[in-house]
PDB file of C-alpha atoms and ligand atoms in Angstrom:
ATOM      1  CA  UNK A   1      -9.936  25.664  15.798  1.00 85.00           C
ATOM      2  CA  UNK A   2     -10.327  25.344  12.038  1.00 95.00           C
ATOM      3  CA  UNK A   3      -9.914  28.736  10.393  1.00 98.00           C
ATOM      4  CA  UNK A   4     -13.036  28.822   8.254  1.00 98.00           C
ATOM      5  CA  UNK A   5     -14.950  31.792   6.865  1.00 98.00           C
ATOM      6  CA  UNK A   6     -16.433  33.159   3.686  1.00 98.00           C
ATOM      7  CA  UNK A   7     -16.303  35.907   1.120  1.00 98.00           C
ATOM      8  CA  UNK A   8     -17.729  39.188   2.470  1.00 98.00           C
ATOM      9  CA  UNK A   9     -18.563  42.526   0.904  1.00 97.00           C
ATOM     10  CA  UNK A  10     -15.919  45.136   1.703  1.00 96.00           C
ATOM     11  CA  UNK A  11     -18.190  48.121   1.014  1.00 94.00           C
ATOM     12  CA  UNK A  12     -18.600  48.952   4.734  1.00 96.00           C
ATOM     13  CA  UNK A  13     -14.958  48.550   5.677  1.00 97.00           C
ATOM     14  CA  UNK A  14     -12.768  46.145   7.615  1.00 98.00           C
ATOM     15  CA  UNK A  15     -14.271  46.466  11.088  1.00 98.00           C
ATOM     16  CA  UNK A  16     -17.688  45.710   9.607  1.00 98.00           C
ATOM     17  CA  UNK A  17     -16.341  42.598   7.869  1.00 98.00           C
ATOM     18  CA  UNK A  18     -14.682  41.477  11.095  1.00 98.00           C
ATOM     19  CA  UNK A  19     -17.966  41.846  12.994  1.00 98.00           C
ATOM     20  CA  UNK A  20     -19.873  40.004  10.291  1.00 98.00           C
ATOM     21  CA  UNK A  21     -17.335  37.181  10.310  1.00 98.00           C
ATOM     22  CA  UNK A  22     -17.584  36.734  14.077  1.00 98.00           C
ATOM     23  CA  UNK A  23     -21.400  36.886  13.910  1.00 98.00           C
ATOM     24  CA  UNK A  24     -21.479  33.822  11.632  1.00 98.00           C
ATOM     25  CA  UNK A  25     -18.901  31.795  13.551  1.00 97.00           C
ATOM     26  CA  UNK A  26     -16.066  32.524  11.119  1.00 98.00           C
ATOM     27  CA  UNK A  27     -12.401  32.900  12.037  1.00 98.00           C
ATOM     28  CA  UNK A  28     -11.319  34.348   8.691  1.00 98.00           C
ATOM     29  CA  UNK A  29     -12.882  35.996   5.641  1.00 98.00           C
ATOM     30  CA  UNK A  30     -12.125  37.006   2.089  1.00 98.00           C
ATOM     31  CA  UNK A  31     -12.850  40.350   0.435  1.00 98.00           C
ATOM     32  CA  UNK A  32     -12.304  42.056  -2.924  1.00 97.00           C
ATOM     33  CA  UNK A  33      -9.660  44.765  -2.756  1.00 96.00           C
ATOM     34  CA  UNK A  34     -11.837  46.873  -5.067  1.00 94.00           C
ATOM     35  CA  UNK A  35     -14.791  46.323  -7.341  1.00 87.00           C
ATOM     36  CA  UNK A  36     -14.279  42.802  -8.763  1.00 82.00           C
ATOM     37  CA  UNK A  37     -14.462  44.245 -12.260  1.00 82.00           C
ATOM     38  CA  UNK A  38     -11.359  46.272 -11.514  1.00 71.00           C
ATOM     39  CA  UNK A  39     -12.357  49.906 -10.989  1.00 78.00           C
ATOM     40  CA  UNK A  40     -10.590  52.421  -8.784  1.00 85.00           C
ATOM     41  CA  UNK A  41     -10.048  51.458  -5.136  1.00 89.00           C
ATOM     42  CA  UNK A  42     -11.380  53.519  -2.253  1.00 87.00           C
ATOM     43  CA  UNK A  43      -8.608  55.117  -0.172  1.00 91.00           C
ATOM     44  CA  UNK A  44      -7.642  53.071   2.913  1.00 94.00           C
ATOM     45  CA  UNK A  45      -9.392  54.330   6.047  1.00 97.00           C
ATOM     46  CA  UNK A  46      -6.608  54.070   8.618  1.00 97.00           C
ATOM     47  CA  UNK A  47      -8.981  54.417  11.598  1.00 98.00           C
ATOM     48  CA  UNK A  48     -11.147  51.581  10.301  1.00 98.00           C
ATOM     49  CA  UNK A  49      -8.078  49.391   9.731  1.00 98.00           C
ATOM     50  CA  UNK A  50      -6.748  50.097  13.255  1.00 98.00           C
ATOM     51  CA  UNK A  51     -10.146  49.295  14.768  1.00 98.00           C
ATOM     52  CA  UNK A  52     -10.313  46.115  12.703  1.00 98.00           C
ATOM     53  CA  UNK A  53      -6.839  44.955  13.772  1.00 98.00           C
ATOM     54  CA  UNK A  54      -7.751  45.348  17.458  1.00 98.00           C
ATOM     55  CA  UNK A  55     -11.087  43.598  16.900  1.00 98.00           C
ATOM     56  CA  UNK A  56      -9.413  40.744  14.998  1.00 98.00           C
ATOM     57  CA  UNK A  57      -6.905  40.204  17.809  1.00 98.00           C
ATOM     58  CA  UNK A  58      -9.617  40.140  20.467  1.00 98.00           C
ATOM     59  CA  UNK A  59     -11.871  37.835  18.492  1.00 98.00           C
ATOM     60  CA  UNK A  60      -9.369  35.364  17.124  1.00 97.00           C
ATOM     61  CA  UNK A  61      -9.645  36.242  13.447  1.00 98.00           C
ATOM     62  CA  UNK A  62      -6.589  34.730  11.778  1.00 97.00           C
ATOM     63  CA  UNK A  63      -5.114  35.233   8.320  1.00 98.00           C
ATOM     64  CA  UNK A  64      -7.518  36.967   5.951  1.00 98.00           C
ATOM     65  CA  UNK A  65      -7.608  36.624   2.171  1.00 98.00           C
ATOM     66  CA  UNK A  66      -7.675  39.624  -0.144  1.00 98.00           C
ATOM     67  CA  UNK A  67      -8.862  38.834  -3.682  1.00 98.00           C
ATOM     68  CA  UNK A  68      -7.759  40.852  -6.701  1.00 97.00           C
ATOM     69  CA  UNK A  69     -10.328  41.897  -9.312  1.00 96.00           C
ATOM     70  CA  UNK A  70     -10.880  38.887 -11.566  1.00 94.00           C
ATOM     71  CA  UNK A  71     -10.819  40.880 -14.805  1.00 94.00           C
ATOM     72  CA  UNK A  72      -7.078  41.573 -14.584  1.00 97.00           C
ATOM     73  CA  UNK A  73      -4.999  39.661 -17.104  1.00 98.00           C
ATOM     74  CA  UNK A  74      -1.230  39.717 -16.625  1.00 98.00           C
ATOM     75  CA  UNK A  75      -0.973  36.947 -19.281  1.00 98.00           C
ATOM     76  CA  UNK A  76      -2.573  39.005 -22.052  1.00 98.00           C
ATOM     77  CA  UNK A  77      -0.905  39.426 -25.439  1.00 97.00           C
ATOM     78  CA  UNK A  78      -1.835  43.128 -25.265  1.00 97.00           C
ATOM     79  CA  UNK A  79       0.817  45.163 -23.419  1.00 97.00           C
ATOM     80  CA  UNK A  80      -1.821  47.714 -22.306  1.00 97.00           C
ATOM     81  CA  UNK A  81      -3.870  44.975 -20.635  1.00 97.00           C
ATOM     82  CA  UNK A  82      -0.749  43.624 -18.935  1.00 98.00           C
ATOM     83  CA  UNK A  83       0.224  47.097 -17.783  1.00 97.00           C
ATOM     84  CA  UNK A  84      -3.201  47.695 -16.262  1.00 97.00           C
ATOM     85  CA  UNK A  85      -2.904  44.390 -14.387  1.00 97.00           C
ATOM     86  CA  UNK A  86       0.570  45.260 -13.143  1.00 98.00           C
ATOM     87  CA  UNK A  87      -0.439  48.738 -11.931  1.00 97.00           C
ATOM     88  CA  UNK A  88      -3.554  47.435 -10.181  1.00 97.00           C
ATOM     89  CA  UNK A  89      -1.784  44.486  -8.517  1.00 98.00           C
ATOM     90  CA  UNK A  90       1.079  46.745  -7.395  1.00 98.00           C
ATOM     91  CA  UNK A  91      -1.349  49.292  -5.964  1.00 97.00           C
ATOM     92  CA  UNK A  92      -3.273  46.566  -4.093  1.00 97.00           C
ATOM     93  CA  UNK A  93      -0.044  45.187  -2.619  1.00 98.00           C
ATOM     94  CA  UNK A  94       0.922  48.642  -1.305  1.00 98.00           C
ATOM     95  CA  UNK A  95      -2.488  48.908   0.352  1.00 97.00           C
ATOM     96  CA  UNK A  96      -2.109  45.417   1.815  1.00 98.00           C
ATOM     97  CA  UNK A  97       0.817  46.709   3.907  1.00 98.00           C
ATOM     98  CA  UNK A  98      -1.812  48.271   6.191  1.00 98.00           C
ATOM     99  CA  UNK A  99      -2.863  44.688   7.010  1.00 98.00           C
ATOM    100  CA  UNK A 100       0.503  42.980   7.449  1.00 98.00           C
ATOM    101  CA  UNK A 101       0.886  39.218   7.369  1.00 98.00           C
ATOM    102  CA  UNK A 102      -2.119  38.334   5.254  1.00 98.00           C
ATOM    103  CA  UNK A 103      -2.460  36.856   1.755  1.00 98.00           C
ATOM    104  CA  UNK A 104      -3.450  38.357  -1.591  1.00 98.00           C
ATOM    105  CA  UNK A 105      -4.957  35.991  -4.147  1.00 98.00           C
ATOM    106  CA  UNK A 106      -5.267  36.579  -7.890  1.00 98.00           C
ATOM    107  CA  UNK A 107      -6.299  34.651 -11.005  1.00 98.00           C
ATOM    108  CA  UNK A 108      -3.093  34.041 -12.970  1.00 98.00           C
ATOM    109  CA  UNK A 109      -4.721  35.040 -16.251  1.00 98.00           C
ATOM    110  CA  UNK A 110      -5.627  33.798 -19.725  1.00 98.00           C
ATOM    111  CA  UNK A 111      -3.116  33.491 -22.516  1.00 98.00           C
ATOM    112  CA  UNK A 112      -5.792  34.352 -25.129  1.00 96.00           C
ATOM    113  CA  UNK A 113      -4.105  32.427 -27.919  1.00 95.00           C
ATOM    114  CA  UNK A 114      -0.448  33.294 -27.431  1.00 96.00           C
ATOM    115  CA  UNK A 115       0.164  29.952 -25.711  1.00 97.00           C
ATOM    116  CA  UNK A 116       0.561  28.679 -22.160  1.00 98.00           C
ATOM    117  CA  UNK A 117       4.360  29.072 -22.089  1.00 98.00           C
ATOM    118  CA  UNK A 118       4.237  32.717 -23.162  1.00 98.00           C
ATOM    119  CA  UNK A 119       1.440  33.386 -20.666  1.00 98.00           C
ATOM    120  CA  UNK A 120       3.438  31.819 -17.836  1.00 98.00           C
ATOM    121  CA  UNK A 121       6.420  34.022 -18.688  1.00 98.00           C
ATOM    122  CA  UNK A 122       4.282  37.179 -18.756  1.00 98.00           C
ATOM    123  CA  UNK A 123       2.715  36.386 -15.360  1.00 98.00           C
ATOM    124  CA  UNK A 124       6.114  35.702 -13.773  1.00 98.00           C
ATOM    125  CA  UNK A 125       7.500  38.911 -15.283  1.00 98.00           C
ATOM    126  CA  UNK A 126       4.636  40.909 -13.784  1.00 98.00           C
ATOM    127  CA  UNK A 127       5.289  39.327 -10.374  1.00 98.00           C
ATOM    128  CA  UNK A 128       8.993  40.095 -10.606  1.00 98.00           C
ATOM    129  CA  UNK A 129       8.140  43.724 -11.310  1.00 98.00           C
ATOM    130  CA  UNK A 130       5.748  44.195  -8.396  1.00 98.00           C
ATOM    131  CA  UNK A 131       7.077  42.073  -5.519  1.00 98.00           C
ATOM    132  CA  UNK A 132       9.593  43.653  -3.153  1.00 98.00           C
ATOM    133  CA  UNK A 133      11.743  42.086  -0.424  1.00 98.00           C
ATOM    134  CA  UNK A 134      10.197  43.902   2.563  1.00 98.00           C
ATOM    135  CA  UNK A 135       6.549  43.340   1.683  1.00 98.00           C
ATOM    136  CA  UNK A 136       4.520  41.622   4.398  1.00 98.00           C
ATOM    137  CA  UNK A 137       1.952  39.967   2.146  1.00 98.00           C
ATOM    138  CA  UNK A 138       2.209  36.587   0.436  1.00 98.00           C
ATOM    139  CA  UNK A 139       0.814  36.677  -3.105  1.00 99.00           C
ATOM    140  CA  UNK A 140      -1.218  33.626  -4.110  1.00 99.00           C
ATOM    141  CA  UNK A 141      -1.928  32.150  -7.525  1.00 99.00           C
ATOM    142  CA  UNK A 142      -5.406  30.586  -7.596  1.00 99.00           C
ATOM    143  CA  UNK A 143      -5.893  27.117  -9.095  1.00 98.00           C
ATOM    144  CA  UNK A 144      -8.233  27.644 -12.053  1.00 98.00           C
ATOM    145  CA  UNK A 145     -10.993  25.613 -13.740  1.00 98.00           C
ATOM    146  CA  UNK A 146      -9.438  25.844 -17.206  1.00 98.00           C
ATOM    147  CA  UNK A 147     -12.211  27.893 -18.786  1.00 97.00           C
ATOM    148  CA  UNK A 148     -11.183  29.177 -22.218  1.00 97.00           C
ATOM    149  CA  UNK A 149      -7.434  29.831 -22.223  1.00 98.00           C
ATOM    150  CA  UNK A 150      -7.069  30.195 -18.449  1.00 98.00           C
ATOM    151  CA  UNK A 151      -3.622  29.423 -17.083  1.00 98.00           C
ATOM    152  CA  UNK A 152      -3.345  27.592 -13.771  1.00 98.00           C
ATOM    153  CA  UNK A 153      -5.717  24.661 -14.219  1.00 98.00           C
ATOM    154  CA  UNK A 154      -2.705  22.300 -14.124  1.00 98.00           C
ATOM    155  CA  UNK A 155      -0.434  22.233 -11.091  1.00 99.00           C
ATOM    156  CA  UNK A 156       2.516  22.181 -13.530  1.00 98.00           C
ATOM    157  CA  UNK A 157       1.500  25.606 -14.893  1.00 98.00           C
ATOM    158  CA  UNK A 158       1.430  27.138 -11.410  1.00 99.00           C
ATOM    159  CA  UNK A 159       4.790  25.510 -10.646  1.00 99.00           C
ATOM    160  CA  UNK A 160       6.102  27.023 -13.900  1.00 98.00           C
ATOM    161  CA  UNK A 161       5.121  30.511 -12.749  1.00 99.00           C
ATOM    162  CA  UNK A 162       6.482  29.997  -9.224  1.00 99.00           C
ATOM    163  CA  UNK A 163       9.884  28.746 -10.378  1.00 98.00           C
ATOM    164  CA  UNK A 164      10.365  31.950 -12.399  1.00 98.00           C
ATOM    165  CA  UNK A 165       9.618  34.243  -9.443  1.00 98.00           C
ATOM    166  CA  UNK A 166      12.714  35.785  -7.894  1.00 98.00           C
ATOM    167  CA  UNK A 167      11.340  36.499  -4.409  1.00 98.00           C
ATOM    168  CA  UNK A 168      10.467  32.895  -3.590  1.00 98.00           C
ATOM    169  CA  UNK A 169       9.187  33.600  -0.076  1.00 98.00           C
ATOM    170  CA  UNK A 170       6.513  36.020  -1.347  1.00 98.00           C
ATOM    171  CA  UNK A 171       4.645  33.563  -3.576  1.00 98.00           C
ATOM    172  CA  UNK A 172       2.119  30.805  -2.804  1.00 99.00           C
ATOM    173  CA  UNK A 173      -1.050  29.121  -4.054  1.00 99.00           C
ATOM    174  CA  UNK A 174      -4.752  29.195  -3.166  1.00 99.00           C
ATOM    175  CA  UNK A 175      -6.529  25.924  -3.964  1.00 99.00           C
ATOM    176  CA  UNK A 176     -10.187  26.262  -5.036  1.00 99.00           C
ATOM    177  CA  UNK A 177     -12.106  22.977  -4.660  1.00 99.00           C
ATOM    178  CA  UNK A 178     -14.626  23.789  -7.414  1.00 98.00           C
ATOM    179  CA  UNK A 179     -11.874  24.842  -9.807  1.00 98.00           C
ATOM    180  CA  UNK A 180      -9.595  21.811  -9.277  1.00 98.00           C
ATOM    181  CA  UNK A 181     -12.539  19.416  -9.655  1.00 98.00           C
ATOM    182  CA  UNK A 182     -13.577  21.249 -12.839  1.00 98.00           C
ATOM    183  CA  UNK A 183      -9.979  21.086 -14.030  1.00 98.00           C
ATOM    184  CA  UNK A 184      -9.847  17.288 -13.666  1.00 98.00           C
ATOM    185  CA  UNK A 185      -8.396  16.634 -10.193  1.00 98.00           C
ATOM    186  CA  UNK A 186     -10.729  14.086  -8.635  1.00 98.00           C
ATOM    187  CA  UNK A 187     -10.978  15.204  -5.022  1.00 98.00           C
ATOM    188  CA  UNK A 188     -14.194  13.183  -4.654  1.00 98.00           C
ATOM    189  CA  UNK A 189     -12.663   9.762  -5.426  1.00 98.00           C
ATOM    190  CA  UNK A 190      -9.109  10.502  -4.338  1.00 98.00           C
ATOM    191  CA  UNK A 191      -8.546  13.601  -2.186  1.00 98.00           C
ATOM    192  CA  UNK A 192      -5.312  12.235  -0.719  1.00 98.00           C
ATOM    193  CA  UNK A 193      -3.977  11.472  -4.207  1.00 98.00           C
ATOM    194  CA  UNK A 194      -4.711  15.029  -5.397  1.00 99.00           C
ATOM    195  CA  UNK A 195      -2.979  16.511  -2.351  1.00 98.00           C
ATOM    196  CA  UNK A 196       0.004  14.208  -2.944  1.00 98.00           C
ATOM    197  CA  UNK A 197       0.161  15.374  -6.552  1.00 98.00           C
ATOM    198  CA  UNK A 198      -0.036  19.006  -5.402  1.00 99.00           C
ATOM    199  CA  UNK A 199       2.781  18.318  -2.965  1.00 99.00           C
ATOM    200  CA  UNK A 200       4.935  16.654  -5.635  1.00 98.00           C
ATOM    201  CA  UNK A 201       4.430  19.334  -8.327  1.00 98.00           C
ATOM    202  CA  UNK A 202       4.074  22.547  -6.297  1.00 98.00           C
ATOM    203  CA  UNK A 203       4.786  21.646  -2.668  1.00 98.00           C
ATOM    204  CA  UNK A 204       2.178  21.797   0.107  1.00 98.00           C
ATOM    205  CA  UNK A 205       4.307  24.416   1.859  1.00 98.00           C
ATOM    206  CA  UNK A 206       3.201  26.789  -0.948  1.00 98.00           C
ATOM    207  CA  UNK A 207      -0.457  26.213  -0.183  1.00 99.00           C
ATOM    208  CA  UNK A 208      -1.575  29.199   1.882  1.00 98.00           C
ATOM    209  CA  UNK A 209      -5.374  29.303   1.486  1.00 99.00           C
ATOM    210  CA  UNK A 210      -8.273  27.120   0.341  1.00 99.00           C
ATOM    211  CA  UNK A 211     -11.526  28.139  -1.363  1.00 99.00           C
ATOM    212  CA  UNK A 212     -14.243  25.716  -0.315  1.00 99.00           C
ATOM    213  CA  UNK A 213     -16.949  25.545  -2.988  1.00 99.00           C
ATOM    214  CA  UNK A 214     -19.221  22.891  -4.383  1.00 99.00           C
ATOM    215  CA  UNK A 215     -19.593  22.741  -8.177  1.00 98.00           C
ATOM    216  CA  UNK A 216     -22.700  23.123 -10.348  1.00 98.00           C
ATOM    217  CA  UNK A 217     -20.988  20.998 -12.985  1.00 98.00           C
ATOM    218  CA  UNK A 218     -19.589  17.466 -13.132  1.00 98.00           C
ATOM    219  CA  UNK A 219     -15.952  16.410 -12.962  1.00 98.00           C
ATOM    220  CA  UNK A 220     -13.613  17.942 -15.559  1.00 98.00           C
ATOM    221  CA  UNK A 221     -16.208  20.297 -17.059  1.00 98.00           C
ATOM    222  CA  UNK A 222     -13.989  23.449 -17.061  1.00 98.00           C
ATOM    223  CA  UNK A 223     -16.995  25.679 -16.320  1.00 97.00           C
ATOM    224  CA  UNK A 224     -16.277  27.412 -12.975  1.00 98.00           C
ATOM    225  CA  UNK A 225     -19.768  27.669 -11.504  1.00 98.00           C
ATOM    226  CA  UNK A 226     -19.828  27.488  -7.715  1.00 98.00           C
ATOM    227  CA  UNK A 227     -22.648  25.718  -5.862  1.00 98.00           C
ATOM    228  CA  UNK A 228     -23.782  25.685  -2.240  1.00 98.00           C
ATOM    229  CA  UNK A 229     -22.016  23.120  -0.040  1.00 98.00           C
ATOM    230  CA  UNK A 230     -23.689  19.746  -0.523  1.00 98.00           C
ATOM    231  CA  UNK A 231     -25.861  20.805  -3.477  1.00 98.00           C
ATOM    232  CA  UNK A 232     -23.301  20.180  -6.214  1.00 98.00           C
ATOM    233  CA  UNK A 233     -21.238  17.435  -7.803  1.00 98.00           C
ATOM    234  CA  UNK A 234     -18.503  17.496  -5.139  1.00 98.00           C
ATOM    235  CA  UNK A 235     -20.794  17.003  -2.182  1.00 98.00           C
ATOM    236  CA  UNK A 236     -20.742  17.673   1.544  1.00 98.00           C
ATOM    237  CA  UNK A 237     -18.654  14.677   2.571  1.00 97.00           C
ATOM    238  CA  UNK A 238     -15.667  15.559   0.382  1.00 98.00           C
ATOM    239  CA  UNK A 239     -15.777  19.236   1.337  1.00 98.00           C
ATOM    240  CA  UNK A 240     -15.924  18.370   5.026  1.00 97.00           C
ATOM    241  CA  UNK A 241     -12.910  16.070   4.509  1.00 97.00           C
ATOM    242  CA  UNK A 242     -11.060  18.987   2.900  1.00 98.00           C
ATOM    243  CA  UNK A 243     -11.757  21.303   5.821  1.00 98.00           C
ATOM    244  CA  UNK A 244     -10.712  18.684   8.389  1.00 97.00           C
ATOM    245  CA  UNK A 245      -7.771  17.257   6.413  1.00 97.00           C
ATOM    246  CA  UNK A 246      -4.714  16.966   8.676  1.00 96.00           C
ATOM    247  CA  UNK A 247      -2.380  18.158   5.902  1.00 98.00           C
ATOM    248  CA  UNK A 248      -4.398  21.361   5.381  1.00 98.00           C
ATOM    249  CA  UNK A 249      -4.700  22.671   8.927  1.00 97.00           C
ATOM    250  CA  UNK A 250      -3.484  26.132   9.891  1.00 97.00           C
ATOM    251  CA  UNK A 251      -4.671  27.705   6.651  1.00 98.00           C
ATOM    252  CA  UNK A 252      -7.711  29.903   6.032  1.00 98.00           C
ATOM    253  CA  UNK A 253     -10.667  28.121   4.353  1.00 98.00           C
ATOM    254  CA  UNK A 254     -13.015  30.546   2.574  1.00 99.00           C
ATOM    255  CA  UNK A 255     -16.434  29.734   1.187  1.00 98.00           C
ATOM    256  CA  UNK A 256     -17.358  31.424  -2.103  1.00 98.00           C
ATOM    257  CA  UNK A 257     -20.743  29.781  -2.443  1.00 98.00           C
ATOM    258  CA  UNK A 258     -23.918  31.524  -3.674  1.00 98.00           C
ATOM    259  CA  UNK A 259     -25.181  32.584  -0.219  1.00 98.00           C
ATOM    260  CA  UNK A 260     -26.199  35.461   1.999  1.00 97.00           C
ATOM    261  CA  UNK A 261     -24.818  35.688   5.553  1.00 98.00           C
ATOM    262  CA  UNK A 262     -27.297  33.231   7.093  1.00 98.00           C
ATOM    263  CA  UNK A 263     -26.512  30.636   4.409  1.00 98.00           C
ATOM    264  CA  UNK A 264     -22.791  31.039   5.076  1.00 98.00           C
ATOM    265  CA  UNK A 265     -23.384  30.679   8.832  1.00 98.00           C
ATOM    266  CA  UNK A 266     -25.167  27.378   8.209  1.00 98.00           C
ATOM    267  CA  UNK A 267     -22.428  26.070   5.892  1.00 98.00           C
ATOM    268  CA  UNK A 268     -19.692  27.033   8.374  1.00 98.00           C
ATOM    269  CA  UNK A 269     -21.555  25.186  11.150  1.00 97.00           C
ATOM    270  CA  UNK A 270     -22.060  22.126   8.930  1.00 97.00           C
ATOM    271  CA  UNK A 271     -18.436  22.019   7.822  1.00 98.00           C
ATOM    272  CA  UNK A 272     -17.089  22.431  11.329  1.00 96.00           C
ATOM    273  CA  UNK A 273     -19.092  19.340  12.139  1.00 91.00           C
ATOM    274  CA  UNK A 274     -21.602  20.946  14.512  1.00 56.00           C
ATOM    275  CA  UNK A 275     -25.085  19.896  13.490  1.00 40.00           C
TER     276      UNK A 275
HETATM  277 FE1   FE B 301     -11.060  33.557  -7.409  1.00 94.07          FE
HETATM  278 FE1   FE B 302     -12.029  30.764  -5.850  1.00 94.07          FE
HETATM  279 ZN1   ZN B 303     -14.583  30.260  -9.319  1.00 94.07          ZN
END
């Protein structure tokens, strides 16, 4: 079965998210590790995590996707901003050990004028400081739309970060359909070609999760505004092809569309092909 799900609020804990996921026909979900703006994280509730792990096993929930706060910037020119990113990412990764074998996705960052190369080096340096050999989480770089000075809108930039990471088996990529389309990868006209390019530059073996979003903006607009499945410029057909693509199976697909639970349930049904 295709491992599809959506972003859920983590405010009521892991067991609650697991129940919500199952209630909408999902087999995975994504959650923010803390407030998306980057405030302090709640302590891990070990009872809740244990109950979730049992529930997930019984209900066939596969790999889940943790998402770092999107305000972190490990590519900043300001050492204080980089330090805050490093401390927060490191703290999240320690907490992720309670949920072994899952993935942790973050936005690589924005170079804010110091240049892509410098930004790439700063991001890789942060990763080399926080990854450790025994960790049970794979850390994912998200493909970005290329808004402002965002790094990671070109596959080459992500490859540049990855090649500088020492612990090669701890690093991967999360492909966001809205972001890559915004960045200028035409998944509508040539999905196979984009996946071939990803494979050539980064390697499909690095691809560990997919964000399935439509886009409010046309091709190459670098805006990063998600739309409901079928209501945007990417369209239902392409997004269904992504979810069913033979080269992408076995990975979690997470919707990050502007929806409540019932809207997500409908999109999951549509994308699975049950109508
Ligand atoms: Fe994201
Ligand atoms: Fe995303
Ligand atoms: Zn986005």
